[in-house]
Tab-separated table of C-alpha atoms in Angstrom:
chain	number	residue	atom	x	y	z
A	1	UNK	CA	83.544	87.262	41.517
A	2	UNK	CA	85.761	84.630	39.854
A	3	UNK	CA	88.682	83.778	38.144
A	4	UNK	CA	91.940	85.998	37.143
A	5	UNK	CA	90.094	89.351	38.299
A	6	UNK	CA	89.230	87.694	41.865
A	7	UNK	CA	92.777	87.064	42.496
A	8	UNK	CA	93.866	90.512	41.469
A	9	UNK	CA	91.397	91.908	44.114
A	10	UNK	CA	92.333	89.799	46.459
A	11	UNK	CA	96.199	90.518	45.888
A	12	UNK	CA	95.659	94.077	46.107
A	13	UNK	CA	94.026	93.699	49.654
A	14	UNK	CA	96.480	91.445	50.804
A	15	UNK	CA	98.962	94.217	49.880
A	16	UNK	CA	97.294	97.288	51.213
A	17	UNK	CA	95.781	95.961	54.479
A	18	UNK	CA	98.592	95.466	56.359
A	19	UNK	CA	99.862	98.933	55.580
A	20	UNK	CA	96.609	100.322	56.956
A	21	UNK	CA	97.552	99.895	60.635
A	22	UNK	CA	100.723	101.358	60.512
A	23	UNK	CA	99.114	104.493	58.512
A	24	UNK	CA	96.885	104.783	61.053
A	25	UNK	CA	99.201	105.020	64.096
A	26	UNK	CA	101.562	107.662	62.030
A	27	UNK	CA	98.795	109.690	62.187
A	28	UNK	CA	96.943	109.172	65.749
A	29	UNK	CA	96.061	111.412	67.135
A	30	UNK	CA	94.310	113.513	64.623
A	31	UNK	CA	91.430	115.037	66.617
A	32	UNK	CA	91.105	115.226	70.686
A	33	UNK	CA	91.264	112.049	72.474
A	34	UNK	CA	88.900	111.338	75.816
A	35	UNK	CA	90.010	109.557	79.146
A	36	UNK	CA	87.022	108.315	80.732
A	37	UNK	CA	87.788	108.295	84.922
A	38	UNK	CA	85.173	106.487	86.523
A	39	UNK	CA	85.789	108.179	89.939
A	40	UNK	CA	85.537	111.294	91.177
A	41	UNK	CA	87.252	114.611	90.511
A	42	UNK	CA	89.658	115.071	92.748
A	43	UNK	CA	90.908	111.428	93.386
A	44	UNK	CA	94.378	109.885	92.772
A	45	UNK	CA	92.746	108.455	89.117
A	46	UNK	CA	90.918	112.058	88.444
A	47	UNK	CA	94.469	114.131	89.350
A	48	UNK	CA	96.815	111.629	87.443
A	49	UNK	CA	94.862	111.250	84.550
A	50	UNK	CA	95.000	114.921	84.078
A	51	UNK	CA	98.297	115.019	84.443
A	52	UNK	CA	98.837	112.469	82.029
A	53	UNK	CA	96.960	114.076	79.667
A	54	UNK	CA	98.268	117.348	80.001
A	55	UNK	CA	101.888	115.612	79.200
A	56	UNK	CA	100.367	113.483	76.183
A	57	UNK	CA	98.990	116.902	75.004
A	58	UNK	CA	102.008	118.512	74.487
A	59	UNK	CA	103.570	115.212	73.160
A	60	UNK	CA	100.907	114.737	70.546
A	61	UNK	CA	99.534	118.347	69.807
A	62	UNK	CA	96.039	117.168	70.565
A	63	UNK	CA	93.767	117.758	73.767
A	64	UNK	CA	93.187	114.592	75.966
A	65	UNK	CA	90.276	115.635	77.706
A	66	UNK	CA	89.316	114.182	81.127
A	67	UNK	CA	85.746	113.077	81.899
A	68	UNK	CA	84.676	111.815	84.675
A	69	UNK	CA	81.803	109.270	84.941
A	70	UNK	CA	80.984	108.178	88.115
A	71	UNK	CA	78.771	105.473	89.904
A	72	UNK	CA	78.454	101.615	90.809
A	73	UNK	CA	82.198	101.474	91.843
A	74	UNK	CA	83.622	102.359	88.921
A	75	UNK	CA	81.338	99.902	86.767
A	76	UNK	CA	79.453	102.710	84.705
A	77	UNK	CA	82.791	104.692	83.268
A	78	UNK	CA	84.536	101.131	82.487
A	79	UNK	CA	81.480	99.991	80.931
A	80	UNK	CA	81.091	103.301	78.600
A	81	UNK	CA	85.045	103.025	77.596
A	82	UNK	CA	84.594	99.262	76.853
A	83	UNK	CA	81.602	100.032	74.390
A	84	UNK	CA	83.343	102.940	72.815
A	85	UNK	CA	84.514	102.550	69.394
A	86	UNK	CA	88.248	100.782	69.331
A	87	UNK	CA	89.907	103.493	67.219
A	88	UNK	CA	92.281	105.013	70.024
A	89	UNK	CA	89.965	108.009	70.952
A	90	UNK	CA	88.584	106.919	73.955
A	91	UNK	CA	90.868	105.773	77.089
A	92	UNK	CA	90.160	104.566	80.339
A	93	UNK	CA	92.039	105.332	83.144
A	94	UNK	CA	91.391	102.219	85.655
A	95	UNK	CA	92.732	100.889	89.011
A	96	UNK	CA	92.421	97.752	90.893
A	97	UNK	CA	88.821	98.733	91.377
A	98	UNK	CA	88.598	97.346	87.878
A	99	UNK	CA	90.407	93.870	88.589
A	100	UNK	CA	88.547	93.365	91.983
A	101	UNK	CA	85.159	94.070	90.294
A	102	UNK	CA	85.685	90.859	88.337
A	103	UNK	CA	85.300	88.860	91.321
A	104	UNK	CA	83.167	91.080	93.486
A	105	UNK	CA	80.417	92.187	91.082
A	106	UNK	CA	78.653	89.814	88.718
A	107	UNK	CA	78.906	90.206	85.176
A	108	UNK	CA	75.072	90.886	84.934
A	109	UNK	CA	75.871	93.872	86.906
A	110	UNK	CA	79.116	94.731	85.056
A	111	UNK	CA	77.977	93.694	81.377
A	112	UNK	CA	81.659	93.619	80.552
A	113	UNK	CA	84.648	91.508	81.109
A	114	UNK	CA	87.692	93.309	81.807
A	115	UNK	CA	90.347	91.145	80.075
A	116	UNK	CA	87.829	90.508	76.936
A	117	UNK	CA	86.528	93.756	76.357
A	118	UNK	CA	89.359	96.365	77.050
A	119	UNK	CA	93.137	96.145	76.172
A	120	UNK	CA	96.137	97.028	78.363
A	121	UNK	CA	98.012	100.234	77.203
A	122	UNK	CA	100.217	101.066	80.163
A	123	UNK	CA	100.216	101.106	83.935
A	124	UNK	CA	100.947	104.485	85.437
A	125	UNK	CA	101.797	104.718	89.039
A	126	UNK	CA	101.080	103.134	92.808
A	127	UNK	CA	100.497	104.785	96.185
A	128	UNK	CA	100.223	103.384	99.304
A	129	UNK	CA	97.426	104.238	101.458
A	130	UNK	CA	96.953	105.824	105.357
A	131	UNK	CA	94.106	104.413	107.613
A	132	UNK	CA	92.740	107.616	109.325
A	133	UNK	CA	89.792	108.032	112.313
A	134	UNK	CA	87.847	110.851	113.024
A	135	UNK	CA	89.783	113.076	115.719
A	136	UNK	CA	86.535	112.207	118.056
A	137	UNK	CA	87.648	108.221	118.153
A	138	UNK	CA	89.203	107.681	121.047
A	139	UNK	CA	92.185	105.837	119.863
A	140	UNK	CA	95.473	107.304	118.971
A	141	UNK	CA	97.123	104.173	117.766
A	142	UNK	CA	96.473	101.682	115.346
A	143	UNK	CA	96.525	98.592	118.218
A	144	UNK	CA	94.128	101.236	120.345
A	145	UNK	CA	91.781	101.552	117.338
A	146	UNK	CA	91.600	97.725	117.109
A	147	UNK	CA	91.233	97.075	120.554
A	148	UNK	CA	87.995	99.508	120.570
A	149	UNK	CA	86.779	97.830	117.297
A	150	UNK	CA	86.783	94.452	119.187
A	151	UNK	CA	84.836	95.748	122.191
A	152	UNK	CA	82.275	97.116	120.381
A	153	UNK	CA	81.826	94.544	117.474
A	154	UNK	CA	79.729	95.771	114.410
A	155	UNK	CA	79.154	99.488	116.001
A	156	UNK	CA	81.908	101.084	114.284
A	157	UNK	CA	81.949	101.865	110.696
A	158	UNK	CA	84.352	102.941	107.833
A	159	UNK	CA	84.098	104.716	104.279
A	160	UNK	CA	85.105	103.944	100.897
A	161	UNK	CA	84.174	105.307	97.719
A	162	UNK	CA	82.520	102.450	96.711
A	163	UNK	CA	82.063	98.643	96.466
A	164	UNK	CA	85.074	97.277	94.896
A	165	UNK	CA	87.468	99.848	95.010
A	166	UNK	CA	90.713	99.813	96.339
A	167	UNK	CA	89.614	101.538	99.674
A	168	UNK	CA	86.539	98.995	100.397
A	169	UNK	CA	89.299	95.996	99.377
A	170	UNK	CA	91.992	97.460	101.791
A	171	UNK	CA	88.853	97.767	104.514
A	172	UNK	CA	87.976	94.328	104.101
A	173	UNK	CA	91.786	92.915	104.081
A	174	UNK	CA	92.259	94.788	107.125
A	175	UNK	CA	89.160	93.595	109.064
A	176	UNK	CA	90.065	90.127	108.110
A	177	UNK	CA	93.632	90.300	109.392
A	178	UNK	CA	92.976	92.638	112.282
A	179	UNK	CA	90.362	90.283	113.435
A	180	UNK	CA	87.608	92.845	113.718
A	181	UNK	CA	84.272	93.638	112.620
A	182	UNK	CA	83.298	97.164	111.074
A	183	UNK	CA	80.459	98.027	109.306
A	184	UNK	CA	81.224	99.189	105.292
A	185	UNK	CA	79.612	102.334	104.293
A	186	UNK	CA	80.372	102.859	100.655
A	187	UNK	CA	79.858	106.470	98.893
A	188	UNK	CA	79.772	107.459	95.350
A	189	UNK	CA	83.183	108.534	95.141
A	190	UNK	CA	86.285	109.359	97.342
A	191	UNK	CA	85.589	112.756	97.840
A	192	UNK	CA	82.286	112.039	99.359
A	193	UNK	CA	83.956	109.340	101.166
A	194	UNK	CA	86.735	111.850	102.816
A	195	UNK	CA	84.081	114.257	103.464
A	196	UNK	CA	82.475	111.289	105.283
A	197	UNK	CA	84.972	110.829	107.779
A	198	UNK	CA	86.320	114.645	107.839
A	199	UNK	CA	82.557	115.529	109.226
A	200	UNK	CA	82.401	112.605	111.579
A	201	UNK	CA	79.396	110.632	109.733
A	202	UNK	CA	82.070	107.488	109.636
A	203	UNK	CA	84.567	107.073	112.068
A	204	UNK	CA	87.326	105.660	109.588
A	205	UNK	CA	88.507	105.365	106.117
A	206	UNK	CA	91.434	104.048	104.284
A	207	UNK	CA	92.459	106.325	101.756
A	208	UNK	CA	95.072	107.332	99.651
A	209	UNK	CA	98.029	108.904	100.836
A	210	UNK	CA	98.107	111.486	98.195
A	211	UNK	CA	94.734	112.588	98.620
A	212	UNK	CA	94.452	112.440	102.439
A	213	UNK	CA	97.591	113.878	103.714
A	214	UNK	CA	96.613	117.451	103.418
A	215	UNK	CA	93.742	116.716	105.779
A	216	UNK	CA	95.984	114.691	108.267
A	217	UNK	CA	98.400	117.958	108.190
A	218	UNK	CA	95.235	120.098	109.071
A	219	UNK	CA	94.087	118.124	111.714
A	220	UNK	CA	91.066	116.855	110.115
A	221	UNK	CA	91.728	113.202	110.557
A	222	UNK	CA	94.179	111.281	112.879
A	223	UNK	CA	96.633	108.868	110.902
A	224	UNK	CA	96.945	105.393	112.557
A	225	UNK	CA	99.160	103.254	109.753
A	226	UNK	CA	100.127	103.593	106.116
A	227	UNK	CA	100.102	100.333	104.175
A	228	UNK	CA	103.198	99.729	102.479
A	229	UNK	CA	105.985	97.611	103.173
A	230	UNK	CA	108.006	101.012	103.999
A	231	UNK	CA	107.040	104.381	105.767
A	232	UNK	CA	105.425	106.948	103.476
A	233	UNK	CA	107.460	109.494	102.036
A	234	UNK	CA	104.684	111.771	102.744
A	235	UNK	CA	103.640	110.902	105.981
A	236	UNK	CA	106.953	109.973	107.590
A	237	UNK	CA	106.197	109.939	111.241
A	238	UNK	CA	103.471	107.604	110.327
A	239	UNK	CA	104.073	103.775	111.206
A	240	UNK	CA	103.277	101.499	108.576
A	241	UNK	CA	100.378	99.243	109.581
A	242	UNK	CA	102.963	96.114	110.124
A	243	UNK	CA	104.904	98.278	112.750
A	244	UNK	CA	101.840	99.464	114.166
A	245	UNK	CA	100.180	96.177	114.967
A	246	UNK	CA	98.943	94.180	111.773
A	247	UNK	CA	102.042	92.346	110.742
A	248	UNK	CA	101.941	91.282	106.863
A	249	UNK	CA	99.153	93.775	106.045
A	250	UNK	CA	99.921	95.804	102.489
A	251	UNK	CA	97.582	97.659	100.268
A	252	UNK	CA	97.994	100.140	97.396
A	253	UNK	CA	96.360	101.815	94.804
A	254	UNK	CA	97.747	101.364	91.558
A	255	UNK	CA	96.582	103.062	87.978
A	256	UNK	CA	96.898	102.309	84.418
A	257	UNK	CA	95.109	103.255	81.135
A	258	UNK	CA	93.084	100.564	78.677
A	259	UNK	CA	91.442	101.148	75.723
A	260	UNK	CA	88.481	99.473	74.267
A	261	UNK	CA	89.216	95.657	72.765
A	262	UNK	CA	90.373	96.081	68.978
A	263	UNK	CA	92.320	99.569	69.391
A	264	UNK	CA	94.757	98.576	66.495
A	265	UNK	CA	97.927	97.418	68.180
A	266	UNK	CA	100.380	100.037	66.575
A	267	UNK	CA	98.153	102.869	68.334
A	268	UNK	CA	98.351	100.832	71.694
A	269	UNK	CA	102.208	100.520	71.384
A	270	UNK	CA	102.421	104.409	70.372
A	271	UNK	CA	100.133	105.251	73.555
A	272	UNK	CA	102.257	103.022	75.591
A	273	UNK	CA	105.408	104.291	74.517
A	274	UNK	CA	104.291	107.763	75.329
A	275	UNK	CA	103.174	107.115	78.649
A	276	UNK	CA	106.322	105.382	79.483
A	277	UNK	CA	108.612	108.244	78.265
A	278	UNK	CA	106.178	110.633	80.186
A	279	UNK	CA	106.617	108.730	83.730
A	280	UNK	CA	110.147	108.875	83.362
A	281	UNK	CA	110.326	112.901	83.420
A	282	UNK	CA	112.321	113.817	86.204
A	283	UNK	CA	109.856	116.461	86.955
A	284	UNK	CA	106.653	114.137	87.160
A	285	UNK	CA	108.826	111.524	89.200
A	286	UNK	CA	109.767	114.264	91.491
A	287	UNK	CA	106.286	115.203	91.502
A	288	UNK	CA	104.727	112.161	92.028
A	289	UNK	CA	107.396	111.152	95.085
A	290	UNK	CA	106.413	114.198	96.908
A	291	UNK	CA	102.952	112.753	96.357
A	292	UNK	CA	103.557	109.524	97.679
A	293	UNK	CA	103.376	107.794	94.478
A	294	UNK	CA	106.005	105.375	92.594
A	295	UNK	CA	106.009	105.048	88.715
A	296	UNK	CA	104.999	101.905	87.002
A	297	UNK	CA	106.459	101.041	83.569
A	298	UNK	CA	105.629	98.141	81.523
A	299	UNK	CA	105.087	96.881	77.952
A	300	UNK	CA	101.447	96.189	77.076
A	301	UNK	CA	102.214	92.956	77.479
A	302	UNK	CA	103.679	92.748	80.499
A	303	UNK	CA	100.582	95.090	81.694
A	304	UNK	CA	98.296	92.461	80.556
A	305	UNK	CA	100.085	89.685	82.733
A	306	UNK	CA	99.989	92.028	85.566
A	307	UNK	CA	96.365	92.468	85.450
A	308	UNK	CA	95.513	89.057	85.196
A	309	UNK	CA	97.335	88.505	88.336
A	310	UNK	CA	95.696	91.175	90.095
A	311	UNK	CA	92.378	89.903	89.026
A	312	UNK	CA	93.023	86.244	90.978
A	313	UNK	CA	94.904	88.181	93.451
A	314	UNK	CA	91.626	89.770	94.587
A	315	UNK	CA	89.271	86.896	93.930
A	316	UNK	CA	91.236	85.122	96.884
A	317	UNK	CA	90.613	88.416	99.199
A	318	UNK	CA	87.092	88.687	97.989
A	319	UNK	CA	86.446	84.958	98.961
A	320	UNK	CA	87.280	85.784	102.492
A	321	UNK	CA	84.579	88.178	103.092
A	322	UNK	CA	81.783	87.548	100.311
A	323	UNK	CA	79.696	85.732	102.747
A	324	UNK	CA	80.304	88.421	105.735
A	325	UNK	CA	78.019	91.462	106.030
A	326	UNK	CA	78.891	94.528	104.317
């Protein structure tokens, strides 16, 4: 097509195209939205995704349905999200598992690049972890556990919800900073790992305070230390790792939402505004405080910067243990 007719069509296209995305955002969502959780049911990501999904459903009048796609340390669910249509109807509830996997899991195995194939929407919250042991372990304090591990190099083991998960990374960081040798036993998800330490199949686990606190209260495990800068609001009688003998040790699990790369910016912004409004609700803040979680609020651009920084942070940690037995 050439001449005046081509110019008319081109002009019409330029006029219509800029309006398409805002119109799409105004109508969004017009059908159910799927939130993929690449971790097991009952863990922090699953619970938080359902809480946020319920609020978004109230706000938008459309179902936000959580689907658990577990396996390969979060890779399976992340790949599914990354390959989904970029229309806003598939979201990913992710954590520092995904940022750690960028350096821990080879690209050939991941089959995606986080910052290339997914778009940041918003962080949600973060929570401290707790170091627990089975009650049969002859260590009442973190210092005693470290001494026990040093007396039996490689004989004690710890559970995690999979390679590259925050629990695994926290465990490797703990080993490095405490100067001990523990055997890593990865499970398919945090629920199975939790059952492993409760059932005395493994001696130790570093788990989210929100998930493990009930087991501590019931005496199924013994809490040795929490991993934040200050004591947990949930386990106030448990010292921090810094207080208990590993100065400077800190580890958290944070959660956030991403969408397939190419999702229209107006939809990203609409979801970001809705999530940020949701986490500022007094009832949600109170609920999460009671669970030991702290809200996080950022723009998509701020979250993008945060993610890139976290990728670098965990790459440095991985270098310290990548050549050691897992």
